[in-house]
Coordinates of C-alpha atoms in Angstrom, one line a residue:
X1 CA 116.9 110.5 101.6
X2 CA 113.4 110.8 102.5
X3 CA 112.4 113.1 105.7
X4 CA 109.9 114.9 107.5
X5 CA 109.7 118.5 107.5
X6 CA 108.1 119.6 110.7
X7 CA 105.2 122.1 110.6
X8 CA 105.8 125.6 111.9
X9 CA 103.5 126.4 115.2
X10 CA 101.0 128.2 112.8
X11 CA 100.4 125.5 111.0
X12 CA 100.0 122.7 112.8
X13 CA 96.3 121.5 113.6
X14 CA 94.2 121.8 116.4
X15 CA 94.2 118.4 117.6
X16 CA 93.2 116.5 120.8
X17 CA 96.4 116.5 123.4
X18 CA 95.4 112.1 124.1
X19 CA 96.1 109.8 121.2
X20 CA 94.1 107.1 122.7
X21 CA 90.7 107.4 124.6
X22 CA 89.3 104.9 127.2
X23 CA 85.1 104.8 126.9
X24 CA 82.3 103.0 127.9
X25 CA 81.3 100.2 125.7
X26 CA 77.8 100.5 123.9
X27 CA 75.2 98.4 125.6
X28 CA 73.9 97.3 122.9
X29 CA 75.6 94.2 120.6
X30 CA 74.6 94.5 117.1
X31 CA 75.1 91.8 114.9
X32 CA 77.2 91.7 111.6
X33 CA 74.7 90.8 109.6
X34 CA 72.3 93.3 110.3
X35 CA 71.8 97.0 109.2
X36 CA 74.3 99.6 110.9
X37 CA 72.5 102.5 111.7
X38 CA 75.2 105.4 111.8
X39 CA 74.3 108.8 113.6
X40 CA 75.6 111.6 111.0
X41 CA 78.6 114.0 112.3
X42 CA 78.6 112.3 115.3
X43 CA 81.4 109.9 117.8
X44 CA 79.6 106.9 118.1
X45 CA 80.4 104.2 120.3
X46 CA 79.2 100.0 119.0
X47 CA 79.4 97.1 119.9
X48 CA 79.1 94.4 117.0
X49 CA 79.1 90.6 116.9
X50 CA 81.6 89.5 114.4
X51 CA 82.0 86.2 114.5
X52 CA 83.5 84.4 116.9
X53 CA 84.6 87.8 118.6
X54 CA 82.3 90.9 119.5
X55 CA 84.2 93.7 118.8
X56 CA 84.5 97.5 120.6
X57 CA 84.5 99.9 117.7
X58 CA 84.0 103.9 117.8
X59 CA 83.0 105.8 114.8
X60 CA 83.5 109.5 113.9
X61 CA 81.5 110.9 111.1
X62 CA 81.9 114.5 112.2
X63 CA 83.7 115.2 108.4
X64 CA 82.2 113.3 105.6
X65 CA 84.1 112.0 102.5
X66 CA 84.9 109.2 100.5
X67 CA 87.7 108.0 102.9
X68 CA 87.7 105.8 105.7
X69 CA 90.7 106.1 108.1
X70 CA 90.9 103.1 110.6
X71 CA 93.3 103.4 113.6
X72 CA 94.3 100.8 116.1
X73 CA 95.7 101.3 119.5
X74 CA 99.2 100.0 120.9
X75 CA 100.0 98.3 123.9
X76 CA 98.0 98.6 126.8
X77 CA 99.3 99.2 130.6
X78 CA 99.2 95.9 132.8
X79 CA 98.8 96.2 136.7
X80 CA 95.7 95.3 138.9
X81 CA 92.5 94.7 137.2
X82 CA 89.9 97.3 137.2
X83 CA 87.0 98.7 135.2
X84 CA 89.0 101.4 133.3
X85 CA 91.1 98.6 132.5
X86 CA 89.0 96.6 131.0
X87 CA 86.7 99.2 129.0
X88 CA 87.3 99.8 125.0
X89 CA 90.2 101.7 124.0
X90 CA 90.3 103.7 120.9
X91 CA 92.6 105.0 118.8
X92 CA 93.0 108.5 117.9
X93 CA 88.8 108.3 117.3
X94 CA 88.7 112.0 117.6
X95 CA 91.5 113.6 114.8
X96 CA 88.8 114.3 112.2
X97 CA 90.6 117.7 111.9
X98 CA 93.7 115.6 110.9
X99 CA 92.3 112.6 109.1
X100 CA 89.7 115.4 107.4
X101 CA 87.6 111.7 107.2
X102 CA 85.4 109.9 109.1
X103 CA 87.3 107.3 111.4
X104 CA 86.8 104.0 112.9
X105 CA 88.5 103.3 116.2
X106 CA 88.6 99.6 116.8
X107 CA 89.7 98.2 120.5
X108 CA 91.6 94.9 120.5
X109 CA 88.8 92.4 122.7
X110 CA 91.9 90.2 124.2
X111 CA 93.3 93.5 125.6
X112 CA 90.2 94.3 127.1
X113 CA 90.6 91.2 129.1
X114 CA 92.8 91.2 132.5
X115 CA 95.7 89.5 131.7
X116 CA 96.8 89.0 135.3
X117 CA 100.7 90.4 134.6
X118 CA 102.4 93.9 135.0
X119 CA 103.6 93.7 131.4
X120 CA 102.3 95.7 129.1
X121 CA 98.9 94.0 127.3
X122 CA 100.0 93.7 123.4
X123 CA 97.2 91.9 121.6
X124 CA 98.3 92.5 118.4
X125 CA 94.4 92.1 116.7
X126 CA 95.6 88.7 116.7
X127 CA 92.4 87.4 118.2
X128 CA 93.0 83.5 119.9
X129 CA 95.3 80.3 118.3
X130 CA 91.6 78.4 117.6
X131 CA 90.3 82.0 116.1
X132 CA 91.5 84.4 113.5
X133 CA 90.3 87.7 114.7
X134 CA 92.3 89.7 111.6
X135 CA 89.4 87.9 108.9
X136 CA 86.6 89.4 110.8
X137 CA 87.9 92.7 111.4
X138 CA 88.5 93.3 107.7
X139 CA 84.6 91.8 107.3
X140 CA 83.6 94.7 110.0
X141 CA 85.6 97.1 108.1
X142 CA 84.0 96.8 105.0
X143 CA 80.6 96.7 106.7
X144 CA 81.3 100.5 107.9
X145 CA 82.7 101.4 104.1
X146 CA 79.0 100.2 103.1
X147 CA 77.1 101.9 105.6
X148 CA 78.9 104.9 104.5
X149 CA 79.3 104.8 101.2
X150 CA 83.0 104.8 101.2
X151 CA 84.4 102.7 97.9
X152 CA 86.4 99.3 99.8
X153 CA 89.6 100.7 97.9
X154 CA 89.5 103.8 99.7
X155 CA 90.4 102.4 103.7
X156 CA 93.4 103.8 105.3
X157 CA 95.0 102.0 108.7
X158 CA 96.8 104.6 111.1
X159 CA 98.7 103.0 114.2
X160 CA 101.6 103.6 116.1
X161 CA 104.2 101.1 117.9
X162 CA 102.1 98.2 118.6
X163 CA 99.1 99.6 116.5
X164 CA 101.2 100.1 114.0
X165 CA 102.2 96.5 113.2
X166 CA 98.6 95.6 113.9
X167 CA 97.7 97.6 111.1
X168 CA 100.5 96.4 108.7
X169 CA 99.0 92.6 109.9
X170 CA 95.6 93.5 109.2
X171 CA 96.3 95.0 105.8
X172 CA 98.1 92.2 104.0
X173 CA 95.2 90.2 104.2
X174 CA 92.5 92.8 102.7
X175 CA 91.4 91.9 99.5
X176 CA 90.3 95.7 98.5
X177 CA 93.3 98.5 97.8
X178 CA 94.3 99.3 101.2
X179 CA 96.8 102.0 102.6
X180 CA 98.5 101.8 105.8
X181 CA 100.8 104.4 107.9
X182 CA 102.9 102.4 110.5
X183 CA 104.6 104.6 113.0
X184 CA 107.4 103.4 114.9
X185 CA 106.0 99.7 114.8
X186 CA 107.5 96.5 116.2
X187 CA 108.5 94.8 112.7
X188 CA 110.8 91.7 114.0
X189 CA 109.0 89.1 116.3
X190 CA 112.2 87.6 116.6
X191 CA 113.7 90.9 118.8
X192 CA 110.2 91.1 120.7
X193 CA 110.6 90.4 124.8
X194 CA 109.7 86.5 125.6
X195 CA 108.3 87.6 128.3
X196 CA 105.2 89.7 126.7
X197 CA 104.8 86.8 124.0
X198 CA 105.0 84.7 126.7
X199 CA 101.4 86.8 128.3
X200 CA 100.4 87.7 125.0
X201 CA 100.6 83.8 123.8
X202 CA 98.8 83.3 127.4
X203 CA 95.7 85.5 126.3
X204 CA 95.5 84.2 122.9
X205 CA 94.7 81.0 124.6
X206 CA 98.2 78.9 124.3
X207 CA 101.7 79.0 125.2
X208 CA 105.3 80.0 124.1
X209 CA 105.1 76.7 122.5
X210 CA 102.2 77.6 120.5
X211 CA 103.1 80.9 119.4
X212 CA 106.2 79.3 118.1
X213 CA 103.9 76.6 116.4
X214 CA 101.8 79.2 114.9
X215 CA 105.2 82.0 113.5
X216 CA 106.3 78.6 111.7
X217 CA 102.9 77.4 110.5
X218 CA 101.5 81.0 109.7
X219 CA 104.0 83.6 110.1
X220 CA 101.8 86.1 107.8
X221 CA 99.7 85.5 111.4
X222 CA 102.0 87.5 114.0
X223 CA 105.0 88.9 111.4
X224 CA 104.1 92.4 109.5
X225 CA 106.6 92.3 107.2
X226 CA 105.6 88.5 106.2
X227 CA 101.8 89.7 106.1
X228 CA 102.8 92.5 103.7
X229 CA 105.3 90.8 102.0
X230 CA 102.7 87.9 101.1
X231 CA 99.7 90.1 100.6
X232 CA 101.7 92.0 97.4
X233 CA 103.1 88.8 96.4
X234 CA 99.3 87.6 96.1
X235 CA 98.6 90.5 94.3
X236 CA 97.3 92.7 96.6
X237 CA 96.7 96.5 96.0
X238 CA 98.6 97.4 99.1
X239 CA 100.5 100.0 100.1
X240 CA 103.1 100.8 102.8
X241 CA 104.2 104.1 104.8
X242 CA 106.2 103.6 107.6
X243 CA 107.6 106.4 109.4
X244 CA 110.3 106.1 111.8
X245 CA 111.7 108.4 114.4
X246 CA 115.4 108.5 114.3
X247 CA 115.3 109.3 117.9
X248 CA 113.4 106.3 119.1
X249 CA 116.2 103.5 120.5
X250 CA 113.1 101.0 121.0
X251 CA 113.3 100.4 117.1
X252 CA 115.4 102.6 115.3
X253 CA 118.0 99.3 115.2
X254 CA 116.1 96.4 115.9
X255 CA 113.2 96.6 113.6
X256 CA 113.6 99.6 111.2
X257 CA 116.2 97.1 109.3
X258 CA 114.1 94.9 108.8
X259 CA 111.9 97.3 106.8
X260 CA 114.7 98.7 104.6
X261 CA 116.2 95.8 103.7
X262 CA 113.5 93.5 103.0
X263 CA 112.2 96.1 100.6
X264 CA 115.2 97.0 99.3
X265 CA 114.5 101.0 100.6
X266 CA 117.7 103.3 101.3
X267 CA 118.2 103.1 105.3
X268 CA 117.7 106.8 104.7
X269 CA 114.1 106.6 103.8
X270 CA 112.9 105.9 100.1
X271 CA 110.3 104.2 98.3
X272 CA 110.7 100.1 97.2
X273 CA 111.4 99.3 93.8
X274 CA 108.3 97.9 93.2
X275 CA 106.7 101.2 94.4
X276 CA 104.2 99.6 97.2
X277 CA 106.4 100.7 100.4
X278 CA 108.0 103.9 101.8
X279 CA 110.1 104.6 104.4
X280 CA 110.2 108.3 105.8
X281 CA 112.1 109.1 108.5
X282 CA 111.8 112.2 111.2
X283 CA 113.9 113.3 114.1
X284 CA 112.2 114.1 117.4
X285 CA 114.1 113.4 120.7
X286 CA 111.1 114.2 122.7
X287 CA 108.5 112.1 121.1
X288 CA 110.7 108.8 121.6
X289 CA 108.9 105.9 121.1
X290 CA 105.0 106.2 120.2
X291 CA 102.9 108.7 117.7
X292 CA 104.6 111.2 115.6
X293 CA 104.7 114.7 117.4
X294 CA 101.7 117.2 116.1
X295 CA 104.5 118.9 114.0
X296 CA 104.9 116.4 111.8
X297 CA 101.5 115.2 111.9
X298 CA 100.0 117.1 108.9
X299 CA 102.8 116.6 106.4
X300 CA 103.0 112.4 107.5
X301 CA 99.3 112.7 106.3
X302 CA 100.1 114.8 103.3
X303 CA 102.9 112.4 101.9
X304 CA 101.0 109.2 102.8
X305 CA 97.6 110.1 100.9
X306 CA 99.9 111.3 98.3
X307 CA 101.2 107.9 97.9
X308 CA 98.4 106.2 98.3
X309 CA 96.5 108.5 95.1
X310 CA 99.0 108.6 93.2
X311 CA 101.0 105.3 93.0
X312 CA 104.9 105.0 92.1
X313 CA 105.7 103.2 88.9
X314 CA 108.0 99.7 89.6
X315 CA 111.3 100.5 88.7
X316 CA 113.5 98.1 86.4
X317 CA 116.4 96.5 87.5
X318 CA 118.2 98.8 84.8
X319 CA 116.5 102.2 86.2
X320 CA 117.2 100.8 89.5
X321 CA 120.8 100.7 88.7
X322 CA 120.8 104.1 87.3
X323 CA 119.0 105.4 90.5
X324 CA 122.1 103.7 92.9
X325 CA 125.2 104.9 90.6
X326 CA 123.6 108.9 90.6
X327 CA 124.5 111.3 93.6
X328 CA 122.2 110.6 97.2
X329 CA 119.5 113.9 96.7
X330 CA 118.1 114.7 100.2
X331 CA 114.1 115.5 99.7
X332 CA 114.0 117.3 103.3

């Protein structure tokens, strides 16, 4: 078994009481190509041209090291449209004291769109059916590690739920040693609700049809689990923590499988035999769905650089034998 102890009240962090902040967008578009002029131990909202996309980022550089956490942000409420609505929103861009990094934010643009629908705005970083947005954020990415002097192999993606499975899609298609901590995410776009794929596929510029075109065509394009499973099979350096909430009924069942046993990873939490993904599990009931409480902030953190720094060994089908016929020894 693999679980989270929770921090006592003395030692959890200080940490902002919003996981996500909604900000006025930088007036300014800079272009990809050109210098990036950081402010130093600063939050710093840009606006860059990437591509085909211009992108919403915010960048904290209030702790300097040789790390570079990147967070994405889950769904989005629907309703009427207004401005708030439509403004950047960023991830977590303010847990320096946390991350003990500096940390790019990035807003998804197609949820910064009004989508016309009550439902719940889940870009997914996907971008649009005629344009990959997931090539050109990993290009922005490593544009920030540069003007920072932060080593490509040292990026870490942080999202929850919906930003959590962004993450895990953006991060099998890095080239550089990435590591990613998915909480809670959506894994299975087969159990997702055809009605938000249906809005979703709308924004991206297509149809149900289309989206199903594009999960058989490119499933490495919507599918976390295919995007990882790919990425390592391609060679990647790329590495996994997902930690699940044993409370949370949105994906305990429906998605969490799919982790544990494409991986081959004791439902209990564990680390694949090839040593690239763990699975951690922690009980809150009043947490739910969404980012890990504060309690168990710091020691997620802890384990997952851990892992990242100091990779597990593949096991051989022999050890791994070995490993199944010895006793179950809890680590919490």
């Amino acid at each position: 078994m693999l679980h989270l102890k929770p921090d006592s009240s003395a030692d959890i962090p200080s940490l902002p009481e919003k996981n996500s902040d909604i900000v006025r967008e930088a007036q300014t578009v800079l272009d990809i190509n050109d210098p990036l002029e950081i402010p130093e131990r600063a939050i710093t909202v840009m606006r860059v041209k990437t591509g085909h996309f211009t992108v919403n980022v915010s960048i904290n550089t209030m702790r300097p090291a040789d790390r570079l956490v990147v967070t994405f942000q889950g769904a989005r409420g629907g309703g009427k449209d207004t401005t708030n609505s439509r403004r950047p929103m960023f991830g977590r861009r303010n847990f320096d004291a946390l991350y003990e990094c500096p940390i790019l934010a990035i807003s998804d643009p197609q949820t910064e769109m009004e989508w016309d629908s009550h439902l719940p705005r889940v870009g997914m970083y996907v971008g649009t059916f005629a344009n990959d947005l997931v090539p050109e954020v990993n290009a922005l990415i490593d544009k920030f590690c540069a003007a920072l002097n932060i080593p490509l192999g040292r990026v870490v993606m942080y999202g929850s739920s919906a930003g959590g499975t962004s993450a895990m899609l953006v991060a099998g298609r890095r080239k550089s040693p990435t590591g990613v901590i998915a909480v809670v995410p959506f894994l299975r776009p087969d159990k997702y609700r055809e009605e938000v794929v249906a809005i979703t596929a709308r924004a991206a510029g297509g149809t149900l049809d289309d989206w199903n075109k594009t999960m058989a065509e490119e499933p490495w394009r919507f599918n976390p689990i295919t995007a990882v499973r790919d990425g390592i099979a391609a060679g990647q350096d790329l590495r996994i923590v997902c930690a699940q909430n044993t409370k949370d009924k949105v994906t305990i069942n429906r998605h969490f499988p799919g982790l544990w046993r494409r991986f081959d990873i004791d439902p209990e939490g564990g680390i694949s035999p090839d040593g690239r993904v763990m699975a951690v599990l922690f009980d809150s009931p009043d947490a739910g769905h969404g980012h890990e409480p504060p309690e168990f902030s710091r020691p997620l953190i802890k384990m997952a650089y851990d892992f990242f720094d100091n990779p597990v060994a593949p096991q051989t089908k022999t050890e791994k034998r070995a490993k199944k016929d010895q006793p179950a020894l809890a680590e919490d």
